[in-house]
Amino acid sequence: MSLRSWAFASLLISFSAVAQTSPGLSQLQKQLVENNNELRASQAKLEAQKAQAQSSWGALLPELSASAGYAKEKTLHDNDDGYVGYLNGSWNIFRGGQDWQNRKISQREYDIAGLDHEIISRRLHRELGETYYKALLNSQFISFDTEKLQFLKNQRAMAAKKINAGLTSNVDAIELDLEESTLSAEIETHKTDLQISLDELKILINSPDPVAVSAKDTFPRMSKADFSLTDLSRNPSIMKQNSMEETSQLRRRQALGEFLPTVDLNAQYGRIIPQYDDPLQGNESRLSVLMTWTFFSGFESWNKSKSASSLEKSEAFAKSNLAQQLQTQVHSLSNKASELLQLQQLLEKRQVLTQKYYDLTLSEYRRGVKNSSDLANATNSLFDNKTRLIEVQKELAVLKLKFDELTK
């Protein structure tokens, strides 16, 4: 394939790419969800918090138990000892609303665990995408440099003919040797960087098998519309901070409940008073409704209330600060994307010009008008522009990952 055909084919592929993840990245994302240990640990923590939230219902329901053993009881009028055995039922009818608040707190903590899971998932997907695009960039660098080496070999053949004809000196061959040596070194560097990225991908997806990235894959095509959404209402970090603020409000209300009395219903049936008779033959019963009001607890309740109020204010300030920081990040990413999109358009136009410049320089080199340094400059200009273009496409793809992490 000629250089002209190759350049235009590459541009055509670039223009036709849509703003979506490539098949290779999609497969890696699937493996990440299935195999990543950090994500698995987060999921297990979420399930544990769900069970904890469900267990908070227990405080609102009656408790039944059975007791049996030996007891000795001394009262004002009688002394009893012997066996006891009875069924016991208790129900905390009222605790100043603390049980209901605790139930709501447990649900909020479950919500927070779910949001933590979402935050981890988004971060890992972003890290996976960044690493994949880094690997793809180095893979394409290797492809470009290999292609350029082939062009240099073609130029070497032309230079050899001119040297044999006495039209130029060995300088042309030496210049090509130097360029080939530089390219070979660059290829080895890119191979090392590529292997590092592939190893990182392997760790992220927790795969025992090596990971491969095809240089034929393309970066997603971006536009201004991809960076237009700046709504942070679905951002899990902000949603988590909202839940944390609500949790602090519930804890304050729960602390206030400690200043109120508690009402308990208790019932017992069986051998309640100790006797040596068969406890299974007992038919004693006891029913009580007790109200307990704690007048002094060493300022424990007061300090809890004060701490909860301060924590509520702290969470409110933290929410406002977080929203401001994330909004600034979103605008910064959007502005950076606009700059890169403009640069991408300029580089795409320049790619056509560098192609024309190379063709003209090659033609004049063959006719002896241009020398080897002119042809080398034209070749470098063409490939440097293509390299810079693919770097911009990679930067835009990474920006999109960061943007989506905040806004989707």
Tab-separated table of C-alpha atoms in Angstrom:
chain	number	residue	atom	x	y	z
A	1	MET	CA	0.000	0.000	0.000
A	2	SER	CA	1.361	3.446	-0.920
A	3	LEU	CA	1.815	6.131	1.702
A	4	ARG	CA	-1.028	8.168	0.201
A	5	SER	CA	-3.435	5.226	0.319
A	6	TRP	CA	-2.374	4.353	3.845
A	7	ALA	CA	-2.826	7.910	5.126
A	8	PHE	CA	-6.277	8.376	3.656
A	9	ALA	CA	-7.384	4.921	4.799
A	10	SER	CA	-6.300	5.770	8.338
A	11	LEU	CA	-8.185	9.043	8.248
A	12	LEU	CA	-11.279	7.305	6.914
A	13	ILE	CA	-11.189	4.825	9.801
A	14	SER	CA	-10.751	7.668	12.264
A	15	PHE	CA	-13.685	9.650	10.873
A	16	SER	CA	-16.017	6.649	10.856
A	17	ALA	CA	-15.391	5.687	14.505
A	18	VAL	CA	-18.394	6.390	16.718
A	19	ALA	CA	-18.381	7.625	20.301
A	20	GLN	CA	-18.652	4.263	22.014
A	21	THR	CA	-16.328	1.743	23.590
A	22	SER	CA	-14.536	-0.580	21.270
A	23	PRO	CA	-15.331	-4.326	21.234
A	24	GLY	CA	-12.010	-5.066	22.940
A	25	LEU	CA	-12.708	-2.644	25.771
A	26	SER	CA	-16.296	-3.891	26.127
A	27	GLN	CA	-15.042	-7.430	26.686
A	28	LEU	CA	-12.532	-6.236	29.280
A	29	GLN	CA	-15.259	-4.303	31.085
A	30	LYS	CA	-17.351	-7.453	31.300
A	31	GLN	CA	-14.415	-9.383	32.776
A	32	LEU	CA	-13.796	-6.553	35.230
A	33	VAL	CA	-17.356	-6.788	36.583
A	34	GLU	CA	-17.142	-10.569	36.865
A	35	ASN	CA	-13.618	-11.040	38.235
A	36	ASN	CA	-12.179	-7.920	39.886
A	37	ASN	CA	-11.475	-8.692	43.550
A	38	GLU	CA	-11.956	-5.139	44.790
A	39	LEU	CA	-15.375	-5.050	43.168
A	40	ARG	CA	-16.217	-8.447	44.642
A	41	ALA	CA	-15.207	-7.274	48.115
A	42	SER	CA	-17.381	-4.189	47.728
A	43	GLN	CA	-20.331	-6.338	46.651
A	44	ALA	CA	-19.887	-8.591	49.683
A	45	LYS	CA	-19.791	-5.546	51.960
A	46	LEU	CA	-22.994	-4.283	50.333
A	47	GLU	CA	-24.740	-7.603	50.987
A	48	ALA	CA	-23.569	-7.548	54.612
A	49	GLN	CA	-24.954	-4.034	55.059
A	50	LYS	CA	-28.262	-5.147	53.542
A	51	ALA	CA	-28.541	-7.926	56.115
A	52	GLN	CA	-27.653	-5.429	58.845
A	53	ALA	CA	-30.436	-3.109	57.676
A	54	GLN	CA	-32.938	-5.976	57.687
A	55	SER	CA	-31.881	-6.972	61.207
A	56	SER	CA	-32.859	-3.521	62.536
A	57	TRP	CA	-36.518	-4.584	62.262
A	58	GLY	CA	-35.919	-6.863	65.245
A	59	ALA	CA	-35.949	-3.969	67.712
A	60	LEU	CA	-39.520	-3.107	66.680
A	61	LEU	CA	-40.930	-6.612	67.231
A	62	PRO	CA	-41.691	-8.610	70.417
A	63	GLU	CA	-39.072	-10.951	71.819
A	64	LEU	CA	-39.986	-14.460	73.005
A	65	SER	CA	-37.749	-16.717	75.093
A	66	ALA	CA	-37.801	-19.665	77.489
A	67	SER	CA	-35.908	-19.850	80.783
A	68	ALA	CA	-35.245	-22.781	83.110
A	69	GLY	CA	-32.910	-23.449	86.019
A	70	TYR	CA	-32.505	-23.027	89.788
A	71	ALA	CA	-33.241	-19.837	91.714
A	72	LYS	CA	-33.395	-18.598	95.261
A	73	GLU	CA	-35.743	-15.762	96.091
A	74	LYS	CA	-35.949	-13.827	99.342
A	75	THR	CA	-38.750	-11.332	99.890
A	76	LEU	CA	-40.188	-9.470	102.841
A	77	HIS	CA	-42.620	-12.235	103.773
A	78	ASP	CA	-41.192	-15.391	102.238
A	79	ASN	CA	-38.082	-17.225	101.194
A	80	ASP	CA	-38.276	-19.540	98.187
A	81	ASP	CA	-35.791	-21.678	96.402
A	82	GLY	CA	-35.970	-24.442	93.843
A	83	TYR	CA	-36.621	-24.934	90.173
A	84	VAL	CA	-37.934	-22.306	87.811
A	85	GLY	CA	-39.111	-22.661	84.234
A	86	TYR	CA	-41.215	-20.221	82.293
A	87	LEU	CA	-41.889	-18.599	78.957
A	88	ASN	CA	-40.976	-14.943	78.718
A	89	GLY	CA	-42.232	-12.304	76.313
A	90	SER	CA	-41.154	-8.671	76.118
A	91	TRP	CA	-41.993	-5.787	73.851
A	92	ASN	CA	-40.361	-2.385	73.869
A	93	ILE	CA	-43.463	-0.346	73.101
A	94	PHE	CA	-41.781	3.054	73.182
A	95	ARG	CA	-38.175	4.244	73.389
A	96	GLY	CA	-38.553	7.848	72.434
A	97	GLY	CA	-38.563	6.911	68.762
A	98	GLN	CA	-35.007	5.577	68.944
A	99	ASP	CA	-35.860	2.216	67.359
A	100	TRP	CA	-37.540	3.831	64.363
A	101	GLN	CA	-34.637	6.233	63.916
A	102	ASN	CA	-32.198	3.325	64.144
A	103	ARG	CA	-34.158	1.517	61.440
A	104	LYS	CA	-33.899	4.571	59.165
A	105	ILE	CA	-30.187	4.933	59.959
A	106	SER	CA	-29.556	1.299	58.983
A	107	GLN	CA	-31.353	1.869	55.686
A	108	ARG	CA	-29.274	4.981	54.996
A	109	GLU	CA	-26.088	3.059	55.784
A	110	TYR	CA	-27.184	0.424	53.288
A	111	ASP	CA	-27.742	3.182	50.715
A	112	ILE	CA	-24.269	4.548	51.457
A	113	ALA	CA	-22.728	1.083	50.987
A	114	GLY	CA	-24.485	0.858	47.616
A	115	LEU	CA	-23.132	4.256	46.602
A	116	ASP	CA	-19.637	3.261	47.749
A	117	HIS	CA	-19.957	0.222	45.494
A	118	GLU	CA	-20.975	2.460	42.593
A	119	ILE	CA	-18.052	4.824	43.259
A	120	ILE	CA	-15.596	1.920	43.233
A	121	SER	CA	-17.168	0.485	40.086
A	122	ARG	CA	-16.930	3.812	38.255
A	123	ARG	CA	-13.323	4.320	39.321
A	124	LEU	CA	-12.299	0.830	38.223
A	125	HIS	CA	-14.033	1.221	34.852
A	126	ARG	CA	-12.251	4.535	34.370
A	127	GLU	CA	-8.888	3.026	35.332
A	128	LEU	CA	-9.527	0.091	33.007
A	129	GLY	CA	-10.373	2.436	30.136
A	130	GLU	CA	-7.330	4.635	30.747
A	131	THR	CA	-5.029	1.624	30.843
A	132	TYR	CA	-6.630	0.123	27.737
A	133	TYR	CA	-6.271	3.369	25.780
A	134	LYS	CA	-2.663	3.664	26.908
A	135	ALA	CA	-2.014	0.150	25.623
A	136	LEU	CA	-3.839	0.914	22.374
A	137	LEU	CA	-1.793	4.083	21.897
A	138	ASN	CA	1.508	2.230	22.263
A	139	SER	CA	0.229	-0.544	20.019
A	140	GLN	CA	-0.573	1.983	17.308
A	141	PHE	CA	2.757	3.746	17.841
A	142	ILE	CA	4.473	0.448	17.117
A	143	SER	CA	2.336	0.034	14.014
A	144	PHE	CA	3.137	3.561	12.792
A	145	ASP	CA	6.869	3.195	13.411
A	146	THR	CA	6.909	-0.171	11.665
A	147	GLU	CA	5.098	1.378	8.709
A	148	LYS	CA	7.558	4.244	8.678
A	149	LEU	CA	10.472	1.809	8.674
A	150	GLN	CA	9.062	0.275	5.510
A	151	PHE	CA	8.888	3.685	3.864
A	152	LEU	CA	12.490	4.341	4.873
A	153	LYS	CA	13.512	1.080	3.229
A	154	ASN	CA	11.808	2.228	0.037
A	155	GLN	CA	13.655	5.533	0.290
A	156	ARG	CA	16.898	3.625	0.852
A	157	ALA	CA	16.344	1.815	-2.438
A	158	MET	CA	15.896	5.158	-4.223
A	159	ALA	CA	18.951	6.601	-2.460
A	160	ALA	CA	21.038	3.595	-3.514
A	161	LYS	CA	20.153	4.184	-7.158
A	162	LYS	CA	21.123	7.836	-6.910
A	163	ILE	CA	24.393	6.975	-5.160
A	164	ASN	CA	25.250	4.374	-7.785
A	165	ALA	CA	24.476	6.924	-10.496
A	166	GLY	CA	26.777	9.441	-8.819
A	167	LEU	CA	23.932	11.892	-8.240
A	168	THR	CA	24.461	12.030	-4.472
A	169	SER	CA	26.896	10.885	-1.800
A	170	ASN	CA	26.653	8.287	0.935
A	171	VAL	CA	25.215	10.978	3.216
A	172	ASP	CA	21.728	9.968	2.104
A	173	ALA	CA	22.296	6.383	3.231
A	174	ILE	CA	23.800	7.486	6.549
A	175	GLU	CA	20.830	9.744	7.274
A	176	LEU	CA	18.457	6.869	6.593
A	177	ASP	CA	20.524	4.595	8.841
A	178	LEU	CA	20.285	7.108	11.673
A	179	GLU	CA	16.527	7.457	11.226
A	180	GLU	CA	16.043	3.685	11.170
A	181	SER	CA	18.134	3.314	14.318
A	182	THR	CA	16.041	5.943	16.111
A	183	LEU	CA	12.815	4.268	15.039
A	184	SER	CA	14.001	0.862	16.186
A	185	ALA	CA	14.786	2.284	19.635
A	186	GLU	CA	11.369	3.941	19.801
A	187	ILE	CA	9.663	0.674	18.919
A	188	GLU	CA	11.410	-1.116	21.777
A	189	THR	CA	10.352	1.641	24.198
A	190	HIS	CA	6.750	1.395	23.026
A	191	LYS	CA	6.850	-2.380	23.393
A	192	THR	CA	7.974	-2.009	27.009
A	193	ASP	CA	5.251	0.550	27.748
A	194	LEU	CA	2.698	-1.672	26.026
A	195	GLN	CA	3.646	-4.678	28.150
A	196	ILE	CA	3.326	-2.607	31.329
A	197	SER	CA	-0.207	-1.572	30.339
A	198	LEU	CA	-1.137	-5.142	29.438
A	199	ASP	CA	0.066	-6.342	32.835
A	200	GLU	CA	-2.042	-3.657	34.526
A	201	LEU	CA	-5.079	-4.770	32.525
A	202	LYS	CA	-4.455	-8.359	33.566
A	203	ILE	CA	-4.476	-7.329	37.225
A	204	LEU	CA	-7.630	-5.249	36.861
A	205	ILE	CA	-9.650	-8.068	35.300
A	206	ASN	CA	-7.986	-10.672	37.529
A	207	SER	CA	-7.179	-12.889	34.571
A	208	PRO	CA	-4.700	-15.801	34.638
A	209	ASP	CA	-4.231	-15.464	30.877
A	210	PRO	CA	-2.264	-12.757	29.042
A	211	VAL	CA	-4.216	-9.790	27.705
A	212	ALA	CA	-3.830	-8.620	24.111
A	213	VAL	CA	-4.759	-5.320	22.456
A	214	SER	CA	-5.139	-5.026	18.697
A	215	ALA	CA	-3.604	-2.062	16.887
A	216	LYS	CA	-6.534	-2.291	14.457
A	217	ASP	CA	-8.854	-1.055	17.174
A	218	THR	CA	-9.703	2.661	17.127
A	219	PHE	CA	-10.298	5.392	19.644
A	220	PRO	CA	-13.923	6.549	19.989
A	221	ARG	CA	-14.826	9.590	17.927
A	222	MET	CA	-15.738	12.525	20.207
A	223	SER	CA	-17.775	15.682	19.708
A	224	LYS	CA	-18.890	18.616	21.857
A	225	ALA	CA	-22.143	16.794	22.582
A	226	ASP	CA	-20.205	14.144	24.511
A	227	PHE	CA	-19.139	16.791	27.037
A	228	SER	CA	-22.352	18.812	27.228
A	229	LEU	CA	-23.956	17.063	30.230
A	230	THR	CA	-22.935	18.864	33.424
A	231	ASP	CA	-25.709	17.636	35.754
A	232	LEU	CA	-24.233	16.112	38.900
A	233	SER	CA	-27.515	15.015	40.484
A	234	ARG	CA	-26.709	11.344	39.745
A	235	ASN	CA	-23.112	11.570	40.896
A	236	PRO	CA	-22.699	8.809	43.530
A	237	SER	CA	-20.299	10.872	45.646
A	238	ILE	CA	-22.839	13.689	45.989
A	239	MET	CA	-25.655	11.207	46.579
A	240	LYS	CA	-23.525	9.552	49.258
A	241	GLN	CA	-22.896	12.903	50.927
A	242	ASN	CA	-26.655	13.584	50.908
A	243	SER	CA	-27.266	10.243	52.620
A	244	MET	CA	-24.547	10.965	55.162
A	245	GLU	CA	-26.159	14.303	55.960
A	246	GLU	CA	-29.554	12.599	56.372
A	247	THR	CA	-27.930	9.974	58.604
A	248	SER	CA	-26.478	12.678	60.856
A	249	GLN	CA	-29.952	14.247	61.137
A	250	LEU	CA	-31.412	10.883	62.144
A	251	ARG	CA	-28.678	10.348	64.729
A	252	ARG	CA	-29.465	13.732	66.254
A	253	ARG	CA	-33.148	12.804	66.511
A	254	GLN	CA	-32.172	9.449	67.952
A	255	ALA	CA	-30.043	11.159	70.592
A	256	LEU	CA	-32.956	13.417	71.561
A	257	GLY	CA	-35.071	10.293	72.115
A	258	GLU	CA	-32.867	9.347	75.069
A	259	PHE	CA	-34.388	12.247	77.047
A	260	LEU	CA	-37.842	10.601	76.818
A	261	PRO	CA	-39.178	7.706	78.926
A	262	THR	CA	-39.345	4.111	77.724
A	263	VAL	CA	-42.404	1.879	77.970
A	264	ASP	CA	-41.984	-1.923	78.047
A	265	LEU	CA	-44.545	-4.721	78.085
A	266	ASN	CA	-43.418	-7.925	79.820
A	267	ALA	CA	-45.242	-11.248	80.219
A	268	GLN	CA	-44.198	-14.514	81.895
A	269	TYR	CA	-45.926	-17.871	82.235
A	270	GLY	CA	-44.836	-21.110	83.946
A	271	ARG	CA	-42.964	-21.819	87.193
A	272	ILE	CA	-41.951	-18.244	88.091
A	273	ILE	CA	-41.543	-18.583	91.854
A	274	PRO	CA	-38.765	-21.070	92.745
A	275	GLN	CA	-40.145	-24.408	93.978
A	276	TYR	CA	-38.864	-27.973	94.095
A	277	ASP	CA	-42.056	-29.146	92.468
A	278	ASP	CA	-42.024	-30.113	88.807
A	279	PRO	CA	-41.579	-26.763	86.952
A	280	LEU	CA	-43.581	-28.110	84.042
A	281	GLN	CA	-46.642	-28.218	86.294
A	282	GLY	CA	-46.424	-24.519	87.081
A	283	ASN	CA	-49.226	-22.266	85.872
A	284	GLU	CA	-48.083	-18.974	87.316
A	285	SER	CA	-48.231	-15.840	85.203
A	286	ARG	CA	-47.003	-12.291	85.412
A	287	LEU	CA	-47.896	-9.321	83.191
A	288	SER	CA	-46.419	-5.875	83.566
A	289	VAL	CA	-46.250	-2.581	81.724
A	290	LEU	CA	-43.300	-0.556	82.944
A	291	MET	CA	-42.333	3.005	82.208
A	292	THR	CA	-38.740	3.987	82.849
A	293	TRP	CA	-37.507	7.529	82.817
A	294	THR	CA	-33.800	8.185	83.248
A	295	PHE	CA	-33.307	11.523	85.010
A	296	PHE	CA	-29.500	11.514	85.040
A	297	SER	CA	-26.987	9.538	82.983
A	298	GLY	CA	-23.772	11.412	83.669
A	299	PHE	CA	-24.551	13.884	80.811
A	300	GLU	CA	-24.177	11.004	78.347
A	301	SER	CA	-27.426	11.792	76.524
A	302	TRP	CA	-26.683	15.528	76.454
A	303	ASN	CA	-23.203	14.992	75.016
A	304	LYS	CA	-24.545	12.547	72.422
A	305	SER	CA	-27.076	15.134	71.301
A	306	LYS	CA	-24.431	17.834	71.105
A	307	SER	CA	-22.087	15.574	69.114
A	308	ALA	CA	-24.856	14.624	66.671
A	309	SER	CA	-25.751	18.274	66.080
A	310	SER	CA	-22.141	19.181	65.339
A	311	LEU	CA	-21.786	16.202	63.005
A	312	GLU	CA	-24.934	17.299	61.139
A	313	LYS	CA	-23.414	20.738	60.509
A	314	SER	CA	-20.139	19.152	59.405
A	315	GLU	CA	-21.865	16.915	56.847
A	316	ALA	CA	-23.798	19.884	55.442
A	317	PHE	CA	-20.578	21.866	54.905
A	318	ALA	CA	-18.872	18.804	53.398
A	319	LYS	CA	-21.750	18.344	50.930
A	320	SER	CA	-21.554	21.955	49.784
A	321	ASN	CA	-17.769	21.752	49.393
A	322	LEU	CA	-17.925	18.477	47.466
A	323	ALA	CA	-20.562	19.780	45.054
A	324	GLN	CA	-18.442	22.850	44.367
A	325	GLN	CA	-15.294	20.790	43.748
A	326	LEU	CA	-16.996	18.332	41.392
A	327	GLN	CA	-18.707	21.115	39.447
A	328	THR	CA	-15.329	22.764	38.961
A	329	GLN	CA	-13.845	19.469	37.750
A	330	VAL	CA	-16.664	18.966	35.248
A	331	HIS	CA	-16.248	22.449	33.785
A	332	SER	CA	-12.486	21.990	33.637
A	333	LEU	CA	-12.858	18.696	31.754
A	334	SER	CA	-15.390	20.253	29.395
A	335	ASN	CA	-13.095	23.195	28.623
A	336	LYS	CA	-10.127	20.890	28.071
A	337	ALA	CA	-12.221	18.761	25.724
A	338	SER	CA	-13.169	21.837	23.681
A	339	GLU	CA	-9.491	22.697	23.252
A	340	LEU	CA	-8.609	19.157	22.187
A	341	LEU	CA	-11.522	18.968	19.755
A	342	GLN	CA	-10.304	22.141	18.060
A	343	LEU	CA	-6.765	20.787	17.968
A	344	GLN	CA	-8.045	17.533	16.483
A	345	GLN	CA	-9.733	19.408	13.651
A	346	LEU	CA	-6.540	21.331	12.920
A	347	LEU	CA	-4.440	18.167	12.916
A	348	GLU	CA	-6.880	16.419	10.586
A	349	LYS	CA	-6.621	19.316	8.119
A	350	ARG	CA	-2.863	19.368	8.528
A	351	GLN	CA	-2.711	15.644	7.800
A	352	VAL	CA	-3.974	16.282	4.285
A	353	LEU	CA	-1.398	19.054	3.795
A	354	THR	CA	1.507	16.980	5.103
A	355	GLN	CA	0.479	14.203	2.726
A	356	LYS	CA	0.573	16.585	-0.231
A	357	TYR	CA	3.896	17.995	0.950
A	358	TYR	CA	5.392	14.513	1.161
A	359	ASP	CA	4.175	13.572	-2.309
A	360	LEU	CA	5.670	16.718	-3.841
A	361	THR	CA	8.952	16.309	-1.961
A	362	LEU	CA	9.211	12.663	-3.010
A	363	SER	CA	8.628	13.600	-6.643
A	364	GLU	CA	11.264	16.345	-6.540
A	365	TYR	CA	13.712	14.041	-4.736
A	366	ARG	CA	13.424	11.551	-7.563
A	367	ARG	CA	14.148	14.331	-10.070
A	368	GLY	CA	17.117	15.542	-8.020
A	369	VAL	CA	15.560	18.842	-6.969
A	370	LYS	CA	15.289	17.901	-3.279
A	371	ASN	CA	17.921	16.152	-1.211
A	372	SER	CA	17.602	13.414	1.404
A	373	SER	CA	17.208	15.816	4.319
A	374	ASP	CA	14.214	17.429	2.610
A	375	LEU	CA	12.611	14.033	2.094
A	376	ALA	CA	13.332	13.070	5.719
A	377	ASN	CA	11.718	16.275	6.967
A	378	ALA	CA	8.634	15.655	4.832
A	379	THR	CA	8.390	12.068	6.080
A	380	ASN	CA	8.810	13.095	9.717
A	381	SER	CA	6.244	15.862	9.331
A	382	LEU	CA	3.699	13.404	7.965
A	383	PHE	CA	4.215	10.781	10.671
A	384	ASP	CA	4.636	13.282	13.516
A	385	ASN	CA	1.301	14.829	12.645
A	386	LYS	CA	-0.363	11.419	12.504
A	387	THR	CA	1.201	10.520	15.856
A	388	ARG	CA	0.046	13.762	17.446
A	389	LEU	CA	-3.450	13.213	16.057
A	390	ILE	CA	-3.720	9.784	17.603
A	391	GLU	CA	-2.412	11.174	20.908
A	392	VAL	CA	-5.174	13.792	20.906
A	393	GLN	CA	-7.756	11.117	20.191
A	394	LYS	CA	-6.429	9.128	23.142
A	395	GLU	CA	-6.549	12.208	25.415
A	396	LEU	CA	-10.148	12.867	24.372
A	397	ALA	CA	-11.099	9.252	25.077
A	398	VAL	CA	-9.572	9.477	28.570
A	399	LEU	CA	-11.295	12.810	29.189
A	400	LYS	CA	-14.593	11.183	28.280
A	401	LEU	CA	-13.965	8.417	30.814
A	402	LYS	CA	-13.322	10.981	33.551
A	403	PHE	CA	-16.314	13.050	32.459
A	404	ASP	CA	-18.647	10.051	32.528
A	405	GLU	CA	-17.347	9.023	35.938
A	406	LEU	CA	-18.639	12.335	37.305
A	407	THR	CA	-21.807	12.952	35.302
A	408	LYS	CA	-23.407	9.622	34.339
